[in-house]
Structure formats: C-alpha cells, structure tokens
XYZ file of C-alpha atoms in Angstrom:
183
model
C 187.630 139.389 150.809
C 185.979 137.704 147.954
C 187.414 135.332 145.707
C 188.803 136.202 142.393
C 187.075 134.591 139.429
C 189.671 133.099 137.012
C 190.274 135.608 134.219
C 191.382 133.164 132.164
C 188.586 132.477 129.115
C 187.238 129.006 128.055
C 188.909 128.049 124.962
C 186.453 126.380 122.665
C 182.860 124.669 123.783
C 182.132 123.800 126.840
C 182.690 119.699 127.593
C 178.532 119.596 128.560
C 177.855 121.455 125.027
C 179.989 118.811 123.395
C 178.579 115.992 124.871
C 174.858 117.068 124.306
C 175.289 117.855 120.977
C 176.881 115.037 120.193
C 174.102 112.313 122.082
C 171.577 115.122 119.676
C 173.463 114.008 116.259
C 173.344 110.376 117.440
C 169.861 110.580 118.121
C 168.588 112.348 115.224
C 170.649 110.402 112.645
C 169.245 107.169 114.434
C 165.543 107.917 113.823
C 166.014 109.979 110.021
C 164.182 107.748 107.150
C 167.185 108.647 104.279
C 167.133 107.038 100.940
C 168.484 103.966 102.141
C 165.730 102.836 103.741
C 163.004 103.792 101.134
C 164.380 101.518 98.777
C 165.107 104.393 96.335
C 168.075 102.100 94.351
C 165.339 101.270 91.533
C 165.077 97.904 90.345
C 165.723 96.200 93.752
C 163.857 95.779 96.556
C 165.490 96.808 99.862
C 166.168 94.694 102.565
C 162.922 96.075 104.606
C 160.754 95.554 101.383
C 161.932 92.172 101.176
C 161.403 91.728 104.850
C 157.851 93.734 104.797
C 157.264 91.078 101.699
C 158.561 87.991 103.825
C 156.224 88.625 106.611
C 152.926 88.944 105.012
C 153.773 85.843 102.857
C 154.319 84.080 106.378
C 151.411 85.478 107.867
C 148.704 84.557 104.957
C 150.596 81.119 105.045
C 149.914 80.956 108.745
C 146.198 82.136 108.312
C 145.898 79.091 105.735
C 147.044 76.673 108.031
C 144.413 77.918 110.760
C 141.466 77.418 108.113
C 143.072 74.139 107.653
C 142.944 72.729 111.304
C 139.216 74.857 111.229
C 138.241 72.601 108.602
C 139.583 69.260 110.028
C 138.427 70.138 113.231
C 134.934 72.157 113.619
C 135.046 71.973 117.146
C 137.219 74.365 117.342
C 136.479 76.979 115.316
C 135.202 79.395 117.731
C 139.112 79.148 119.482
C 140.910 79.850 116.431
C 138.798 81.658 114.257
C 139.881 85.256 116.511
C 143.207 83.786 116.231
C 143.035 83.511 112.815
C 141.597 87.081 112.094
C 144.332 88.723 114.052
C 147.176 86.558 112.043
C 145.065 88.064 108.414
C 145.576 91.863 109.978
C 149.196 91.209 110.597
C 149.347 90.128 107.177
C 147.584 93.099 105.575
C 149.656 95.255 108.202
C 152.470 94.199 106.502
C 151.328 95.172 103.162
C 149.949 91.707 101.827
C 146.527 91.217 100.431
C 143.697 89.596 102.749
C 142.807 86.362 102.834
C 144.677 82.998 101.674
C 148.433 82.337 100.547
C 148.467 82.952 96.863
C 151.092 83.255 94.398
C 149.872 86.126 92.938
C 149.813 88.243 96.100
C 153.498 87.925 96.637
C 154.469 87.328 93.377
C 155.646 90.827 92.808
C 158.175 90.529 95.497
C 160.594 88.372 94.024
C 160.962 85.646 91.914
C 162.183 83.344 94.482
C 159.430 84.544 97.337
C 157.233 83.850 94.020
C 158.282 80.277 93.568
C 158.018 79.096 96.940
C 154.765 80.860 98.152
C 153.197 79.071 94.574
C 154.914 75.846 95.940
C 153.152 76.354 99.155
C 149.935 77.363 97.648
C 149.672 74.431 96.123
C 150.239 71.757 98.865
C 147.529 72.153 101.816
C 148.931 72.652 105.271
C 148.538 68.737 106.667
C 146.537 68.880 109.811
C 146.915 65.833 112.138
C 144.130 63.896 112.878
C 144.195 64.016 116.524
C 142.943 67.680 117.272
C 145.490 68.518 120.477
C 148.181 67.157 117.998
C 146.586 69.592 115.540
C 146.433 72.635 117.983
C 149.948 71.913 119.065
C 151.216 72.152 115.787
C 150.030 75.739 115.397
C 151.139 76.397 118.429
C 154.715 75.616 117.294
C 154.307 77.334 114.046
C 153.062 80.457 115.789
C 156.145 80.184 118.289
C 158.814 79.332 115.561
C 157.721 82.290 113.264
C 157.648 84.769 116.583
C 161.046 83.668 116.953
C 162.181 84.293 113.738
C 160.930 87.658 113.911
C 162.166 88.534 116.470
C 165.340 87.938 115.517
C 164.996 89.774 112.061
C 163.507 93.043 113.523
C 167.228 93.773 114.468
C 168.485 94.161 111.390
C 165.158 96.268 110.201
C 164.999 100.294 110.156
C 162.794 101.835 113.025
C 159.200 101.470 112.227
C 159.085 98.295 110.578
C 160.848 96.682 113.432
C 158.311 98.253 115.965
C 155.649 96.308 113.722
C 157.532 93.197 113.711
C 158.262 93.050 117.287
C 154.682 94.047 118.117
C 153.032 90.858 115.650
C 156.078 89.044 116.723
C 154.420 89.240 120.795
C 151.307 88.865 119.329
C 152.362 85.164 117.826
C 153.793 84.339 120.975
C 150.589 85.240 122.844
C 148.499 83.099 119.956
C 151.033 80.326 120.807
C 150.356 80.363 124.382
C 146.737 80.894 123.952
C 146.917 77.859 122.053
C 148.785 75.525 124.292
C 146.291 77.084 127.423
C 145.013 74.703 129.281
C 147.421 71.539 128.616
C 148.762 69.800 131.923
C-alpha cells in the first residue's frame, strides 16, 4: 500500500527559495557601484577619491625618497631602481601623475592634501649616511605605509580596495626585499 502524499499545500515560498534569494540580494547589493561611491554629491570628493588621492600622494612621496637614497648611495641603484619603478606604477595606478611628489599633482585633491604634499615637496627626504641605515629606513617606510593600507582598504568600496590590498602586498614584499639578506 503506498503512502499518501500530504494534501495539504505549501503556504508561501519554500524556506530554500527564501534563503537563496535572500544570500542573491546580499550579494548583488554588495558588489553594485551606486551613486555613493562615484562621488556624484558635487563639490566634494568622496571618501574613495580622497583615499584614491591619498595613495598616489604617498606613493610619489615614497618614489622620491628612493631617488633620494639612489642619489646618496650609487651603489645601490641597481637594487632599488626596480623597486622604485614599481612604487611610480602604484602611484599612476592610483590616478597620480608619474614621476616626483609635486604640489601641483595633488593639488586638486584638497586643500589640505595640497598644503602638506607642497610642505613635503619642499624638504628632501634625509637619507642617512650609513647606506644599511639608509636601506632600513625604506624598508620601514615601505612597511609602515603597507600597514596603513591595509588597514584603510576596509573602509574602501570593492575595487579600490582590491588595488590597495594588492600595492599594499606589494610594499610589504619591497620591504622585505629590502631588509634581504640582514643577519
């Protein structure tokens, strides 16, 4: 004698239908670029544009302070300059313009990213005299800078956090890169 199937009709979806729709609006509403993220308020920058701004301005000021320690110290040009090419990329990756911290390539971001890149522009990194003493210091700077992006790419909407996190390993690679070979 075979069993009797229940008569008695689902009210309303299904619990599985429910649940997979719902993971489906999470997912999609995660990943959308709306207008809050394209900065479309007007006048201000969004917090990603300021962000995108923040670390191109870090990177060229980075790149400056590796043509400083190339200058110092010759010898060790041939290590840094590849270094220093990849931290000029990130820069333009970001949006910045190639080649040295200036105050006129960030000073459209705001006047306050203005006044301190000009303030930085015109004071030379100080390289150390001592050339593992010089090394080591980029070494930090590369490390402190991955750290601090690394941190900010949580706040940041989906693609420009990928980028961050990606030049963010890339710093902490240079940093090791530059500390290879020390006891």
């Amino acid at each position: 004698m075979p069993i009797p199937l229940s008569q008695r009709t689902p009210s309303g979806p299904r619990r599985r239908t429910l649940l997979a729709s719902t993971a489906g609006v999470v997912l999609l509403s995660g990943c959308s670029d709306g207008p809050d993220d394209a900065g479309a308020t007007g006048s201000t920058p969004s917090a990603a544009d300021r962000a995108r701004a923040r670390a191109a301005r870090e990177s060229r000021e980075l790149a400056a302070r590796y043509e400083a320690v190339m200058a110092a110290h010759p010898a060790f040009t041939a290590r840094l300059r590849p270094l220093r090419d990849a931290t000029v990329r990130h820069a333009e990756a970001f949006g910045g313009t190639p080649g040295k911290a200036s105050p006129t390539a960030s000073a459209s971001a705001s006047p306050s990213a203005s006044a301190s890149a000009s303030a930085s522009a015109s004071q030379p990194p100080v390289v150390p005299a001592d050339g593992k003493e010089a090394l080591a210091g980029l070494a930090t700077a590369e490390r402190k800078l991955a750290d601090g992006r690394a941190r900010a790419l949580l706040s940041l909407p989906g693609e420009l956090a990928r980028l961050l996190a990606s030049v963010a390993a890339a710093g902490a690679a240079h940093a090791y890169l530059l500390t290879e070979g020390e006891g």
